[in-house]
mmCIF file of C-alpha atoms in Angstrom:
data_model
loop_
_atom_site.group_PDB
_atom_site.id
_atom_site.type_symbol
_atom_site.label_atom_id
_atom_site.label_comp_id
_atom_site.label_asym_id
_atom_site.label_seq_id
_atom_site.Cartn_x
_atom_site.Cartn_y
_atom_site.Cartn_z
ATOM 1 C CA UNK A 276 0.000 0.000 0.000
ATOM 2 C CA UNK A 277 1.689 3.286 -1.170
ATOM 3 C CA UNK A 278 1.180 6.445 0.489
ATOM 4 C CA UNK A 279 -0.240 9.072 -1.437
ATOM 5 C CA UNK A 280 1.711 12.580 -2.596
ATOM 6 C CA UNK A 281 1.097 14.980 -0.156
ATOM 7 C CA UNK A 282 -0.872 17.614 -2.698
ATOM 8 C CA UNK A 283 -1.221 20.727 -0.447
ATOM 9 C CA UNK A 284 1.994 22.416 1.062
ATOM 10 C CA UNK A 285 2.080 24.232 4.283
ATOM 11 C CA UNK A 286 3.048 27.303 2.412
ATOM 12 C CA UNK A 287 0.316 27.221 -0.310
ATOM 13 C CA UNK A 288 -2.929 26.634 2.711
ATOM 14 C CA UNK A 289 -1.035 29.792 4.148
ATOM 15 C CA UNK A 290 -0.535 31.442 1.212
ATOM 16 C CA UNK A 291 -4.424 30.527 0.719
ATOM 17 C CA UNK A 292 -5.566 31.593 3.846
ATOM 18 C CA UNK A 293 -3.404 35.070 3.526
ATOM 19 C CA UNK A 294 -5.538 35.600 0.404
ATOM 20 C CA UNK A 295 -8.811 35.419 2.554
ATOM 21 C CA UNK A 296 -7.320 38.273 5.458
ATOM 22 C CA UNK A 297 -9.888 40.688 3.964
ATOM 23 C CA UNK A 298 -13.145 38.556 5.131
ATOM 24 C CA UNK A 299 -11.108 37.857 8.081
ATOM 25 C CA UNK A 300 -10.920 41.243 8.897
ATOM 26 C CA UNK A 301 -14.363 42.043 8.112
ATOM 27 C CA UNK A 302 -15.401 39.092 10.316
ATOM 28 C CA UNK A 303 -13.428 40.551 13.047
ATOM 29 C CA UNK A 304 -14.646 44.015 12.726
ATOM 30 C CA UNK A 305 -18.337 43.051 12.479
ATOM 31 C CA UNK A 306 -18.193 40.930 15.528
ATOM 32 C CA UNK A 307 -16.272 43.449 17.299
ATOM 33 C CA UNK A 308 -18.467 46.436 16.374
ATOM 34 C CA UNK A 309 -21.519 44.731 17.934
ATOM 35 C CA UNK A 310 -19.736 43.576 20.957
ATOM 36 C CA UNK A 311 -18.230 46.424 22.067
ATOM 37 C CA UNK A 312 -22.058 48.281 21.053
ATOM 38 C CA UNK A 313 -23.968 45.793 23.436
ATOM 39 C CA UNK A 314 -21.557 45.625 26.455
ATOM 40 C CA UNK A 315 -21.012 49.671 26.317
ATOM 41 C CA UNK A 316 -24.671 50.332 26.067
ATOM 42 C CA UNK A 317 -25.325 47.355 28.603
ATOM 43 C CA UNK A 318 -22.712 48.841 31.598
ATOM 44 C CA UNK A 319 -22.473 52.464 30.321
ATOM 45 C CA UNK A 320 -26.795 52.725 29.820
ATOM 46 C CA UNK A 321 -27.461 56.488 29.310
ATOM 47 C CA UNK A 322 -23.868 57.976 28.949
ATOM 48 C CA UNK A 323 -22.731 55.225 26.208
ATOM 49 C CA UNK A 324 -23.467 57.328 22.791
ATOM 50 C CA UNK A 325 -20.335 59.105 23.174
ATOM 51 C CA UNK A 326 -18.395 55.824 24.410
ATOM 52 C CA UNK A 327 -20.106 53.617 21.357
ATOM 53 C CA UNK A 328 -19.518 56.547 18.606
ATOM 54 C CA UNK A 329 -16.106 56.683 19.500
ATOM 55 C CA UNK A 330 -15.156 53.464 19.841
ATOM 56 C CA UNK A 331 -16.716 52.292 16.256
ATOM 57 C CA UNK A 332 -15.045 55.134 14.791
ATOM 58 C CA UNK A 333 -12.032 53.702 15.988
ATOM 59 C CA UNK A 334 -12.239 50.508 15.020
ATOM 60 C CA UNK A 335 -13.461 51.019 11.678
ATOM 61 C CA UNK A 336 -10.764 53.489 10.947
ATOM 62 C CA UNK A 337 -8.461 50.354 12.407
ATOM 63 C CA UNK A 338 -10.046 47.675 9.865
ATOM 64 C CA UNK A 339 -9.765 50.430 6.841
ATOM 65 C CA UNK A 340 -6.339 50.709 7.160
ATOM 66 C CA UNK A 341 -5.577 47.423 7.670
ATOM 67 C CA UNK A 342 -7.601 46.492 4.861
ATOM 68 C CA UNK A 343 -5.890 49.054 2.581
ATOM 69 C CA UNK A 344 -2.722 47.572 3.064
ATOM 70 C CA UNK A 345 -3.961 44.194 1.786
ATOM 71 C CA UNK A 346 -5.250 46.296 -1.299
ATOM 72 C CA UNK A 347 -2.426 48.484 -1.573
ATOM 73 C CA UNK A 348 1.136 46.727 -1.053
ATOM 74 C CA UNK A 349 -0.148 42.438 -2.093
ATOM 75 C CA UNK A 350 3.457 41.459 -1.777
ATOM 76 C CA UNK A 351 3.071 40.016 1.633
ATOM 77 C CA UNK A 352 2.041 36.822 -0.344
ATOM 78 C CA UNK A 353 5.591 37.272 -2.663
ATOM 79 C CA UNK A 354 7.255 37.287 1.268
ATOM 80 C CA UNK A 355 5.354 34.036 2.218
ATOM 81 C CA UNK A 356 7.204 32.151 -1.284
ATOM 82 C CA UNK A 357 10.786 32.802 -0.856
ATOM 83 C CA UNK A 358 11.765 29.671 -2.623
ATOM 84 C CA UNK A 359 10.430 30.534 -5.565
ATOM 85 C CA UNK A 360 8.091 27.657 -5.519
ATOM 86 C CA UNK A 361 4.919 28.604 -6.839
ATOM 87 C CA UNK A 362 4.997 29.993 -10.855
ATOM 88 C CA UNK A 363 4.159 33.554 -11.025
ATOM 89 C CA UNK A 364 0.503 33.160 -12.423
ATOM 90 C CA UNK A 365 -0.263 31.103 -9.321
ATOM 91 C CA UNK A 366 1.279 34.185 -7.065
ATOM 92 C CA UNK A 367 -0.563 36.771 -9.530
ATOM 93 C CA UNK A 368 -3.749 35.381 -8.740
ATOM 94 C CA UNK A 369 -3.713 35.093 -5.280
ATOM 95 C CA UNK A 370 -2.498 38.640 -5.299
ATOM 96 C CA UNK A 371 -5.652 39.612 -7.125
ATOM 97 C CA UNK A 372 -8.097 37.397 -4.815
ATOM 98 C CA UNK A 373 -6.542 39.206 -1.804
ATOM 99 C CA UNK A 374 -7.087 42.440 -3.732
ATOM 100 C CA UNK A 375 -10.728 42.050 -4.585
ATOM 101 C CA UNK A 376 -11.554 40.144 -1.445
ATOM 102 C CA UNK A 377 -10.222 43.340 0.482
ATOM 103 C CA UNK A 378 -12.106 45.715 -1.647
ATOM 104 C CA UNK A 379 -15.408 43.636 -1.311
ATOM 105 C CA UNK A 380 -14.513 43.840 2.484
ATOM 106 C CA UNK A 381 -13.880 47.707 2.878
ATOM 107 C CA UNK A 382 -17.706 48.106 1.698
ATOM 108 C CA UNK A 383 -18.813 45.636 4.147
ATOM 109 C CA UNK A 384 -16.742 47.583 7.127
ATOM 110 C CA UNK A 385 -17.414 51.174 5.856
ATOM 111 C CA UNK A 386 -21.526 49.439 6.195
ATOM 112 C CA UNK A 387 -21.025 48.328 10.029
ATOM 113 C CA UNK A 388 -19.675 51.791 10.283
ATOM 114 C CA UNK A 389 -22.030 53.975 8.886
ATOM 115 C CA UNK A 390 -24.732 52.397 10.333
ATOM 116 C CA UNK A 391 -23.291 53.900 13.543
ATOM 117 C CA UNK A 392 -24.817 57.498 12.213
ATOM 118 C CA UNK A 393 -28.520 56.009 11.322
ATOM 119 C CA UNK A 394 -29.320 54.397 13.939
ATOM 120 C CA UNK A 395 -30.469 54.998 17.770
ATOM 121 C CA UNK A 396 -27.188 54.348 19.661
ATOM 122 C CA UNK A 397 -28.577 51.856 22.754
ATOM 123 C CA UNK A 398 -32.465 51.370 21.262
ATOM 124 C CA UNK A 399 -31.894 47.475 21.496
ATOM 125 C CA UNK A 400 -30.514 47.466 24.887
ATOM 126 C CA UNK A 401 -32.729 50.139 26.689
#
């Protein structure tokens, strides 16, 4: 019984994973944004809008930036294949994934964000 060919490397599930950090970080910053919402307005009650504005604000601006930098500068994935080992298409196309994924995931941040200035602040929790 032969054992089969490993087909996945490390590196290229990293380098696959790396190309999904802009729904990662939109993950993060939805889940985040609602937490921090609920447990201000919970413990803070009727002195949280300033609290919750500020601290969305914050972390939006946070995932933005870090979500530009994915759009803006792709090499990270170049850094992850010093060897050489994938052909250049392969690290091309990543790049691009990562690109679009991030761009598709600045909408879906900047939407958690500015939902911050049409809605009541604490009407859930009250």
């Amino acid at each position: 019984m032969a054992t089969s060919k490993q087909v996945f490397s490390e590196k290229f599930i990293g380098i696959a994973l790396l190309s999904l950090a802009g729904p990662f970080i939109w993950v993060v910053h939805f889940a985040v944004v609602y937490g921090v919402h609920h447990i201000v307005c919970a413990t803070l009650k009727n002195n949280a809008d300033f609290w919750v504005h500020i601290a969305i604000i914050v972390i939006t601006v946070a995932a933005l930036l870090a979500l530009l930098a994915l759009i803006i500068k792709p090499d990270i994935l170049q850094r992850l294949d010093r060897d050489q080992v994938r052909q250049e298409t392969t690290k091309e196309f990543f790049a691009g994934i990562m690109r679009l994924l991030a761009l598709l995931s600045v909408f879906g941040v900047l939407w958690s964000g500015i939902a911050l200035f049409f809605l009541p602040t604490c009407a859930s929790v009250s």
